[in-house]
Amino acid sequence: MKIRLKQIGIMICVMAFIFMQSSIVLADDEMDDETIDTIEDVLEASSNVDQFPNLQARACLVLDRESKQVLAEKDAYTKRPMASTTKIMTCTIVLEQANLSDVVEISKKAGGTGGSRLGLKAGDKITVRDLLYGLMLRSGNDTAVALAEHVGGSVEGFANLMNEKAKELGLTNTHFVTPHGLDQQEHYTTAYELALLTDYALKNEKFANIVATKTCEIHINNQPRQISNTNELLGNLNGVNGVKTGFTNGAGRCLVTSITRNGHQIVCVVLGADTKKIRTTDSVKLIEYSFSKYEYMNVKEKIQEKFNTWLQEEAPNIGFNKAKETQIEYEVQSSNITWVPILKEEQKDLEVRIDYQKNLETPISKGHVIGKIEVVLKDKVLFQTDILLKQNITKKQIGDYLEQICGNYHQYLLQSMSGK
């Protein structure tokens, strides 16, 4: 009887262990008991935004990708933990440094990583490509460690690569310790810098394709498996095409979203929400606010109009001391920015200003900055570009003056003879 009870006890322990392991494998730290079957209600309740929304998350930001203008923010420049949104950087580093077809054998360390998991075990074999889909769709911490070891040699080595990239991108308030984002004291970013990182990552077409994927098939040990994206807004909200969810006890619930509507792209970051519903609601409110309250203005057209007027009315009055050339040509410095978002009620306050040098000494090289054109809203410069010389301006020499004198004298003689 005692033996039988002991056997039953062992079986119960084994079953409990299996249940715990399967829960770790199947559950994601972004897929908890807060079901997403109420997403329609959340979308409907959050879609009508007449004024700046009341936000419950601790930090939020919306960034226009073309102009890099901040459209909305709440405590967006304070350092905060960012949970699995860390994997945006992880994916970026791997895409830039690894071969997607490489096959990775999962280490004991990677296979034993806790939190959200793809379900990898030590000895499993899987390609870098499939690891990346497991990283960004299922938020696998096991995949993050496997990729870090493959690319950086170790978690620590990979963290060095992450921090080097952050420095390269000018992210001065961002620091990485892990490739997955589990809570560490020195692992942090800000909503603003996370948006900038996301903007950079989305320029990589492979990254953009991965985070826009709702479901896909991967292979572990050559066995197929279907996985789905943890991003509750993907496929449910107009224009959403990524990017990443996140949750830890220290970071709260986080969501980075990329959205494209009518050719305009924004990134929305929500950090430190207490519940999934809050992070979803705040994200939708910010997205709808940004697209409903801002109108995109073609600043290239505005600048060209102002420049054309300046060419006719003011440019002829610029003095080039001792210039040999008499016809001077100018151009506006080229820019990748065409559209700038402006609050609809503030468009009447928009100005285009030109400031330029009125007297210059020769010689001057082609491309010299003569002045600048600014698009200004209530004394805030939204966009600036330069006015450049389109040609070299040479300085008159003695010979040029003699030639001019001779030319003038010749012209005088011709006029005199014609008069006779």
CSV table of C-alpha atoms in Angstrom, one decimal:
chain,number,residue,atom,x,y,z
A,1,MET,CA,0.0,0.0,0.0
A,2,LYS,CA,2.8,2.4,0.9
A,3,ILE,CA,4.6,1.5,-2.3
A,4,ARG,CA,1.4,2.2,-4.3
A,5,LEU,CA,0.9,5.5,-2.6
A,6,LYS,CA,4.5,6.4,-3.3
A,7,GLN,CA,4.0,5.5,-7.0
A,8,ILE,CA,0.9,7.6,-7.1
A,9,GLY,CA,2.7,10.5,-5.5
A,10,ILE,CA,5.5,10.2,-8.1
A,11,MET,CA,3.0,10.1,-10.9
A,12,ILE,CA,1.3,13.2,-9.6
A,13,CYS,CA,4.6,15.0,-9.4
A,14,VAL,CA,5.6,14.0,-12.9
A,15,MET,CA,2.2,15.1,-14.3
A,16,ALA,CA,2.5,18.4,-12.5
A,17,PHE,CA,6.0,18.9,-13.9
A,18,ILE,CA,4.8,18.0,-17.4
A,19,PHE,CA,1.9,20.4,-17.0
A,20,MET,CA,4.2,23.2,-15.9
A,21,GLN,CA,6.5,22.6,-18.8
A,22,SER,CA,3.7,22.5,-21.3
A,23,SER,CA,2.3,25.7,-19.9
A,24,ILE,CA,5.6,27.3,-20.3
A,25,VAL,CA,5.9,26.1,-23.9
A,26,LEU,CA,2.3,26.9,-24.9
A,27,ALA,CA,1.7,30.0,-22.9
A,28,ASP,CA,3.4,33.3,-23.8
A,29,ASP,CA,4.0,36.1,-21.4
A,30,GLU,CA,2.0,38.2,-23.8
A,31,MET,CA,-0.8,35.6,-24.0
A,32,ASP,CA,-2.2,35.4,-20.5
A,33,ASP,CA,-5.7,34.9,-19.1
A,34,GLU,CA,-6.8,38.3,-20.5
A,35,THR,CA,-8.4,37.0,-23.7
A,36,ILE,CA,-8.4,39.1,-26.8
A,37,ASP,CA,-11.9,38.2,-27.9
A,38,THR,CA,-13.0,41.6,-26.8
A,39,ILE,CA,-10.7,43.4,-29.3
A,40,GLU,CA,-13.8,44.6,-31.2
A,41,ASP,CA,-15.2,46.3,-28.1
A,42,VAL,CA,-11.8,47.9,-27.4
A,43,LEU,CA,-11.5,49.2,-30.9
A,44,GLU,CA,-15.0,50.6,-31.0
A,45,ALA,CA,-14.6,52.3,-27.6
A,46,SER,CA,-11.2,53.8,-28.5
A,47,SER,CA,-11.7,54.9,-32.1
A,48,ASN,CA,-13.5,58.2,-31.6
A,49,VAL,CA,-10.9,60.6,-30.2
A,50,ASP,CA,-11.9,64.3,-30.3
A,51,GLN,CA,-9.1,65.5,-28.0
A,52,PHE,CA,-5.8,64.2,-26.6
A,53,PRO,CA,-6.7,60.9,-25.0
A,54,ASN,CA,-6.6,60.1,-21.3
A,55,LEU,CA,-3.7,57.5,-21.2
A,56,GLN,CA,-3.3,55.0,-18.4
A,57,ALA,CA,0.1,53.5,-19.4
A,58,ARG,CA,3.1,55.0,-17.8
A,59,ALA,CA,4.9,56.0,-21.0
A,60,CYS,CA,3.6,56.5,-24.6
A,61,LEU,CA,4.8,58.1,-27.8
A,62,VAL,CA,3.7,58.4,-31.4
A,63,LEU,CA,6.4,59.1,-34.0
A,64,ASP,CA,5.9,60.1,-37.6
A,65,ARG,CA,8.4,58.0,-39.5
A,66,GLU,CA,9.1,60.4,-42.4
A,67,SER,CA,9.6,63.7,-40.5
A,68,LYS,CA,10.6,62.1,-37.2
A,69,GLN,CA,8.1,64.5,-35.6
A,70,VAL,CA,6.6,63.4,-32.2
A,71,LEU,CA,2.8,63.6,-32.6
A,72,ALA,CA,1.8,62.6,-29.1
A,73,GLU,CA,3.7,61.6,-25.9
A,74,LYS,CA,3.4,60.9,-22.2
A,75,ASP,CA,6.6,60.7,-20.1
A,76,ALA,CA,8.4,59.5,-23.3
A,77,TYR,CA,11.9,60.4,-22.3
A,78,THR,CA,12.2,58.6,-19.0
A,79,LYS,CA,14.2,55.4,-18.8
A,80,ARG,CA,12.0,52.3,-18.4
A,81,PRO,CA,12.3,48.5,-18.8
A,82,MET,CA,10.9,47.4,-22.1
A,83,ALA,CA,10.4,43.6,-21.7
A,84,SER,CA,10.2,41.7,-25.0
A,85,THR,CA,10.1,44.8,-27.2
A,86,THR,CA,13.9,44.3,-26.6
A,87,LYS,CA,13.6,41.7,-29.4
A,88,ILE,CA,13.3,44.5,-32.0
A,89,MET,CA,17.0,45.1,-31.4
A,90,THR,CA,17.7,41.4,-31.3
A,91,CYS,CA,16.1,40.8,-34.6
A,92,THR,CA,17.8,43.8,-36.2
A,93,ILE,CA,21.3,42.6,-35.1
A,94,VAL,CA,20.7,39.1,-36.4
A,95,LEU,CA,19.3,40.2,-39.7
A,96,GLU,CA,22.4,42.4,-40.2
A,97,GLN,CA,25.0,39.9,-39.2
A,98,ALA,CA,23.7,36.3,-39.7
A,99,ASN,CA,22.8,34.0,-42.6
A,100,LEU,CA,19.1,33.2,-42.4
A,101,SER,CA,19.7,29.7,-43.8
A,102,ASP,CA,22.3,28.8,-41.1
A,103,VAL,CA,21.1,25.8,-38.9
A,104,VAL,CA,21.5,26.4,-35.1
A,105,GLU,CA,21.7,23.6,-32.6
A,106,ILE,CA,20.0,24.7,-29.4
A,107,SER,CA,22.2,24.8,-26.3
A,108,LYS,CA,21.2,23.7,-22.8
A,109,LYS,CA,21.2,27.4,-21.8
A,110,ALA,CA,18.9,28.4,-24.6
A,111,GLY,CA,16.6,25.4,-24.1
A,112,GLY,CA,16.3,26.1,-20.4
A,113,THR,CA,15.4,29.8,-20.7
A,114,GLY,CA,12.2,30.7,-18.9
A,115,GLY,CA,9.4,33.1,-19.6
A,116,SER,CA,7.7,33.1,-23.0
A,117,ARG,CA,9.0,30.3,-25.1
A,118,LEU,CA,8.9,28.7,-28.6
A,119,GLY,CA,9.4,25.4,-26.9
A,120,LEU,CA,12.9,24.5,-27.9
A,121,LYS,CA,15.0,21.8,-26.2
A,122,ALA,CA,18.7,21.3,-26.0
A,123,GLY,CA,19.9,19.5,-29.1
A,124,ASP,CA,17.0,20.8,-31.3
A,125,LYS,CA,18.0,22.1,-34.7
A,126,ILE,CA,16.3,25.0,-36.4
A,127,THR,CA,17.3,27.7,-39.0
A,128,VAL,CA,18.1,31.3,-38.1
A,129,ARG,CA,15.1,32.3,-40.2
A,130,ASP,CA,12.7,30.1,-38.2
A,131,LEU,CA,14.3,31.3,-35.0
A,132,LEU,CA,13.5,34.9,-36.0
A,133,TYR,CA,9.9,34.1,-36.6
A,134,GLY,CA,9.7,32.4,-33.3
A,135,LEU,CA,11.4,35.4,-31.7
A,136,MET,CA,9.1,38.1,-33.2
A,137,LEU,CA,5.8,36.2,-33.5
A,138,ARG,CA,5.8,33.9,-30.4
A,139,SER,CA,8.2,36.1,-28.4
A,140,GLY,CA,10.4,33.1,-27.6
A,141,ASN,CA,13.1,33.8,-25.0
A,142,ASP,CA,14.6,30.5,-25.9
A,143,THR,CA,15.0,31.7,-29.5
A,144,ALA,CA,16.5,35.0,-28.3
A,145,VAL,CA,19.3,33.2,-26.3
A,146,ALA,CA,19.9,30.8,-29.2
A,147,LEU,CA,20.3,33.7,-31.7
A,148,ALA,CA,22.5,35.6,-29.2
A,149,GLU,CA,24.8,32.6,-28.9
A,150,HIS,CA,24.9,32.0,-32.6
A,151,VAL,CA,25.7,35.6,-33.5
A,152,GLY,CA,27.5,37.0,-30.5
A,153,GLY,CA,29.1,33.9,-29.1
A,154,SER,CA,27.2,34.3,-25.8
A,155,VAL,CA,24.5,36.4,-24.3
A,156,GLU,CA,27.1,38.8,-23.0
A,157,GLY,CA,28.8,39.1,-26.3
A,158,PHE,CA,25.5,39.7,-28.1
A,159,ALA,CA,24.6,42.4,-25.5
A,160,ASN,CA,27.8,44.2,-26.5
A,161,LEU,CA,26.6,44.2,-30.1
A,162,MET,CA,23.2,45.5,-29.1
A,163,ASN,CA,24.8,48.4,-27.2
A,164,GLU,CA,27.2,49.2,-30.0
A,165,LYS,CA,24.2,49.4,-32.3
A,166,ALA,CA,22.4,51.6,-29.9
A,167,LYS,CA,25.4,54.0,-29.7
A,168,GLU,CA,25.5,54.0,-33.5
A,169,LEU,CA,21.9,55.1,-33.7
A,170,GLY,CA,22.4,57.8,-31.1
A,171,LEU,CA,20.2,56.1,-28.4
A,172,THR,CA,21.9,57.6,-25.4
A,173,ASN,CA,19.2,56.5,-22.9
A,174,THR,CA,19.1,52.9,-24.0
A,175,HIS,CA,21.1,50.0,-22.6
A,176,PHE,CA,20.9,46.2,-23.1
A,177,VAL,CA,21.8,43.3,-20.9
A,178,THR,CA,19.9,40.5,-22.5
A,179,PRO,CA,18.5,39.6,-25.9
A,180,HIS,CA,15.0,38.9,-24.6
A,181,GLY,CA,14.2,41.7,-22.1
A,182,LEU,CA,13.6,39.7,-18.9
A,183,ASP,CA,14.0,42.2,-16.0
A,184,GLN,CA,17.5,43.4,-15.3
A,185,GLN,CA,18.4,46.7,-13.5
A,186,GLU,CA,20.6,48.0,-16.3
A,187,HIS,CA,18.3,47.0,-19.1
A,188,TYR,CA,16.2,50.0,-20.2
A,189,THR,CA,15.2,52.4,-22.9
A,190,THR,CA,12.7,55.3,-23.3
A,191,ALA,CA,9.5,55.4,-25.3
A,192,TYR,CA,11.1,57.9,-27.7
A,193,GLU,CA,14.3,55.9,-28.3
A,194,LEU,CA,12.3,52.7,-28.7
A,195,ALA,CA,10.3,54.4,-31.4
A,196,LEU,CA,13.5,55.6,-33.2
A,197,LEU,CA,14.9,52.0,-33.0
A,198,THR,CA,11.7,50.6,-34.4
A,199,ASP,CA,11.8,53.2,-37.3
A,200,TYR,CA,15.4,52.0,-38.1
A,201,ALA,CA,14.5,48.3,-37.9
A,202,LEU,CA,11.5,48.8,-40.2
A,203,LYS,CA,13.8,50.0,-43.0
A,204,ASN,CA,15.0,46.5,-43.3
A,205,GLU,CA,12.5,44.7,-45.6
A,206,LYS,CA,13.1,41.3,-44.0
A,207,PHE,CA,12.3,42.8,-40.5
A,208,ALA,CA,9.2,44.5,-41.8
A,209,ASN,CA,8.0,41.2,-43.4
A,210,ILE,CA,8.5,39.2,-40.3
A,211,VAL,CA,6.7,41.5,-37.9
A,212,ALA,CA,3.8,41.9,-40.4
A,213,THR,CA,3.2,38.1,-40.4
A,214,LYS,CA,0.1,36.9,-38.6
A,215,THR,CA,0.8,33.2,-38.8
A,216,CYS,CA,3.5,31.0,-40.5
A,217,GLU,CA,5.0,27.6,-40.6
A,218,ILE,CA,8.4,26.9,-39.1
A,219,HIS,CA,10.4,23.7,-38.8
A,220,ILE,CA,12.1,22.3,-35.6
A,221,ASN,CA,14.2,19.2,-36.3
A,222,ASN,CA,12.6,19.3,-39.8
A,223,GLN,CA,9.1,18.9,-38.3
A,224,PRO,CA,6.6,21.5,-39.3
A,225,ARG,CA,4.8,23.7,-36.7
A,226,GLN,CA,2.3,26.6,-37.1
A,227,ILE,CA,2.9,29.7,-35.0
A,228,SER,CA,0.8,32.8,-34.5
A,229,ASN,CA,1.7,36.4,-33.7
A,230,THR,CA,1.1,37.7,-30.2
A,231,ASN,CA,0.3,41.2,-31.5
A,232,GLU,CA,-3.4,41.7,-30.8
A,233,LEU,CA,-3.7,44.7,-33.2
A,234,LEU,CA,-2.3,42.9,-36.2
A,235,GLY,CA,-5.1,42.1,-38.6
A,236,ASN,CA,-7.7,43.9,-36.4
A,237,LEU,CA,-6.9,47.6,-36.7
A,238,ASN,CA,-6.7,49.4,-40.0
A,239,GLY,CA,-3.1,49.8,-41.3
A,240,VAL,CA,-1.3,47.9,-38.5
A,241,ASN,CA,1.7,46.0,-39.9
A,242,GLY,CA,3.8,45.1,-36.8
A,243,VAL,CA,5.7,45.3,-34.5
A,244,LYS,CA,6.1,43.7,-31.0
A,245,THR,CA,4.4,42.9,-27.7
A,246,GLY,CA,6.1,42.6,-24.3
A,247,PHE,CA,5.5,41.8,-20.6
A,248,THR,CA,7.5,41.4,-17.4
A,249,ASN,CA,6.5,42.2,-13.9
A,250,GLY,CA,9.0,45.1,-13.9
A,251,ALA,CA,8.1,46.5,-17.3
A,252,GLY,CA,4.3,45.9,-17.2
A,253,ARG,CA,2.6,45.4,-20.5
A,254,CYS,CA,4.2,46.9,-23.6
A,255,LEU,CA,3.3,47.3,-27.2
A,256,VAL,CA,5.1,48.8,-30.2
A,257,THR,CA,2.9,49.2,-33.2
A,258,SER,CA,3.7,50.3,-36.8
A,259,ILE,CA,0.8,51.7,-38.9
A,260,THR,CA,0.5,52.8,-42.5
A,261,ARG,CA,-2.5,54.8,-43.7
A,262,ASN,CA,-2.8,56.7,-47.0
A,263,GLY,CA,0.9,56.3,-47.5
A,264,HIS,CA,1.9,57.8,-44.2
A,265,GLN,CA,3.6,55.8,-41.5
A,266,ILE,CA,3.7,56.1,-37.7
A,267,VAL,CA,5.2,54.2,-34.8
A,268,CYS,CA,3.2,54.0,-31.6
A,269,VAL,CA,4.9,52.9,-28.3
A,270,VAL,CA,3.1,52.1,-25.1
A,271,LEU,CA,5.2,51.0,-22.1
A,272,GLY,CA,4.2,50.2,-18.5
A,273,ALA,CA,0.5,49.4,-18.9
A,274,ASP,CA,-1.1,47.4,-16.0
A,275,THR,CA,-3.2,45.2,-18.2
A,276,LYS,CA,-3.3,44.0,-21.8
A,277,LYS,CA,-6.6,45.9,-22.2
A,278,ILE,CA,-5.0,49.1,-21.2
A,279,ARG,CA,-2.0,48.7,-23.5
A,280,THR,CA,-4.4,47.9,-26.4
A,281,THR,CA,-6.8,50.8,-25.6
A,282,ASP,CA,-4.0,53.3,-25.2
A,283,SER,CA,-2.4,52.2,-28.4
A,284,VAL,CA,-5.7,52.5,-30.4
A,285,LYS,CA,-6.5,55.9,-28.9
A,286,LEU,CA,-3.0,57.3,-29.7
A,287,ILE,CA,-3.2,55.9,-33.3
A,288,GLU,CA,-6.7,57.2,-34.0
A,289,TYR,CA,-5.8,60.6,-32.4
A,290,SER,CA,-2.7,60.9,-34.6
A,291,PHE,CA,-4.5,60.2,-37.9
A,292,SER,CA,-7.6,62.2,-37.1
A,293,LYS,CA,-6.1,65.3,-35.6
A,294,TYR,CA,-3.0,65.7,-37.8
A,295,GLU,CA,-3.1,66.6,-41.5
A,296,TYR,CA,0.0,66.0,-43.7
A,297,MET,CA,1.3,69.0,-45.6
A,298,ASN,CA,3.5,68.8,-48.6
A,299,VAL,CA,6.4,70.9,-47.4
A,300,LYS,CA,8.4,70.5,-50.6
A,301,GLU,CA,5.7,72.3,-52.5
A,302,LYS,CA,5.5,75.1,-49.8
A,303,ILE,CA,9.3,75.5,-49.9
A,304,GLN,CA,9.5,75.5,-53.7
A,305,GLU,CA,6.8,78.2,-53.8
A,306,LYS,CA,8.7,80.4,-51.3
A,307,PHE,CA,12.0,79.8,-53.1
A,308,ASN,CA,10.6,80.7,-56.5
A,309,THR,CA,9.3,84.0,-55.1
A,310,TRP,CA,12.6,84.7,-53.4
A,311,LEU,CA,14.5,84.1,-56.7
A,312,GLN,CA,12.4,86.7,-58.4
A,313,GLU,CA,12.2,89.3,-55.7
A,314,GLU,CA,15.3,89.1,-53.4
A,315,ALA,CA,18.1,86.9,-54.9
A,316,PRO,CA,19.0,89.5,-57.6
A,317,ASN,CA,19.9,91.9,-54.8
A,318,ILE,CA,22.6,89.7,-53.3
A,319,GLY,CA,26.0,91.2,-53.7
A,320,PHE,CA,29.0,89.1,-54.8
A,321,ASN,CA,32.1,91.4,-54.4
A,322,LYS,CA,34.3,91.3,-57.5
A,323,ALA,CA,32.4,88.4,-59.0
A,324,LYS,CA,33.3,87.6,-62.6
A,325,GLU,CA,29.9,85.9,-63.3
A,326,THR,CA,26.9,88.1,-63.8
A,327,GLN,CA,24.2,85.4,-63.8
A,328,ILE,CA,24.0,83.6,-60.5
A,329,GLU,CA,22.0,80.3,-60.1
A,330,TYR,CA,20.7,78.8,-56.8
A,331,GLU,CA,19.1,75.6,-55.8
A,332,VAL,CA,17.3,74.1,-52.7
A,333,GLN,CA,19.2,71.3,-51.0
A,334,SER,CA,17.5,67.9,-51.7
A,335,SER,CA,15.6,66.2,-48.8
A,336,ASN,CA,13.9,62.9,-48.3
A,337,ILE,CA,11.1,64.6,-46.4
A,338,THR,CA,8.1,65.6,-48.4
A,339,TRP,CA,5.2,65.4,-45.9
A,340,VAL,CA,5.1,66.9,-42.4
A,341,PRO,CA,2.1,66.3,-40.1
A,342,ILE,CA,0.5,69.4,-38.6
A,343,LEU,CA,-2.5,69.7,-36.2
A,344,LYS,CA,-5.4,70.8,-38.3
A,345,GLU,CA,-6.2,73.8,-36.1
A,346,GLU,CA,-2.6,75.0,-36.3
A,347,GLN,CA,-2.2,75.1,-40.0
A,348,LYS,CA,-3.1,78.7,-40.2
A,349,ASP,CA,-0.1,79.5,-38.0
A,350,LEU,CA,2.4,77.8,-40.4
A,351,GLU,CA,5.1,80.0,-42.0
A,352,VAL,CA,7.9,79.5,-44.5
A,353,ARG,CA,10.8,81.8,-43.8
A,354,ILE,CA,14.0,82.5,-45.8
A,355,ASP,CA,17.2,83.9,-44.2
A,356,TYR,CA,20.2,84.5,-46.4
A,357,GLN,CA,23.5,86.3,-46.8
A,358,LYS,CA,23.2,89.6,-48.6
A,359,ASN,CA,26.9,90.3,-49.3
A,360,LEU,CA,29.6,87.7,-50.1
A,361,GLU,CA,33.2,87.7,-50.9
A,362,THR,CA,34.5,85.8,-53.9
A,363,PRO,CA,35.6,83.3,-54.9
A,364,ILE,CA,32.9,80.9,-53.7
A,365,SER,CA,32.6,77.2,-54.6
A,366,LYS,CA,29.5,75.5,-56.0
A,367,GLY,CA,27.4,74.1,-53.1
A,368,HIS,CA,28.2,77.0,-50.8
A,369,VAL,CA,25.3,77.6,-48.3
A,370,ILE,CA,23.8,81.0,-49.1
A,371,GLY,CA,20.8,80.8,-46.8
A,372,LYS,CA,18.2,78.6,-45.2
A,373,ILE,CA,14.5,77.9,-45.6
A,374,GLU,CA,12.6,77.1,-42.5
A,375,VAL,CA,9.0,75.7,-42.0
A,376,VAL,CA,8.0,77.3,-38.7
A,377,LEU,CA,4.9,76.7,-36.5
A,378,LYS,CA,4.5,79.0,-33.6
A,379,ASP,CA,8.3,79.7,-33.6
A,380,LYS,CA,9.0,76.0,-33.6
A,381,VAL,CA,11.1,74.9,-36.6
A,382,LEU,CA,9.4,71.8,-38.1
A,383,PHE,CA,11.7,71.5,-41.1
A,384,GLN,CA,14.8,73.2,-42.4
A,385,THR,CA,16.8,73.0,-45.6
A,386,ASP,CA,19.6,75.1,-47.2
A,387,ILE,CA,19.8,77.3,-50.3
A,388,LEU,CA,23.0,76.5,-52.2
A,389,LEU,CA,25.0,78.0,-55.0
A,390,LYS,CA,24.5,76.0,-58.2
A,391,GLN,CA,27.9,77.1,-59.7
A,392,ASN,CA,31.4,78.3,-58.9
A,393,ILE,CA,31.7,82.1,-58.5
A,394,THR,CA,35.2,83.3,-59.5
A,395,LYS,CA,36.9,86.5,-58.4
A,396,LYS,CA,37.9,89.0,-61.1
A,397,GLN,CA,41.6,89.3,-61.8
A,398,ILE,CA,43.5,92.3,-63.3
A,399,GLY,CA,43.1,90.7,-66.8
A,400,ASP,CA,39.4,90.6,-66.3
A,401,TYR,CA,39.3,94.3,-65.5
A,402,LEU,CA,41.4,95.1,-68.5
A,403,GLU,CA,39.2,93.0,-70.7
A,404,GLN,CA,36.2,94.7,-69.4
A,405,ILE,CA,37.7,98.2,-70.0
A,406,CYS,CA,38.7,97.2,-73.5
A,407,GLY,CA,35.2,95.8,-74.1
A,408,ASN,CA,33.6,99.0,-72.9
A,409,TYR,CA,35.9,101.1,-75.0
A,410,HIS,CA,35.2,99.0,-78.1
A,411,GLN,CA,31.5,99.3,-77.5
A,412,TYR,CA,31.9,103.1,-77.1
A,413,LEU,CA,33.7,103.3,-80.5
A,414,LEU,CA,31.0,101.3,-82.2
A,415,GLN,CA,28.3,103.5,-80.8
A,416,SER,CA,30.3,106.6,-81.9
A,417,MET,CA,30.8,105.4,-85.4
A,418,SER,CA,27.2,104.4,-85.6
A,419,GLY,CA,26.2,107.9,-84.5
A,420,LYS,CA,28.2,109.5,-87.4
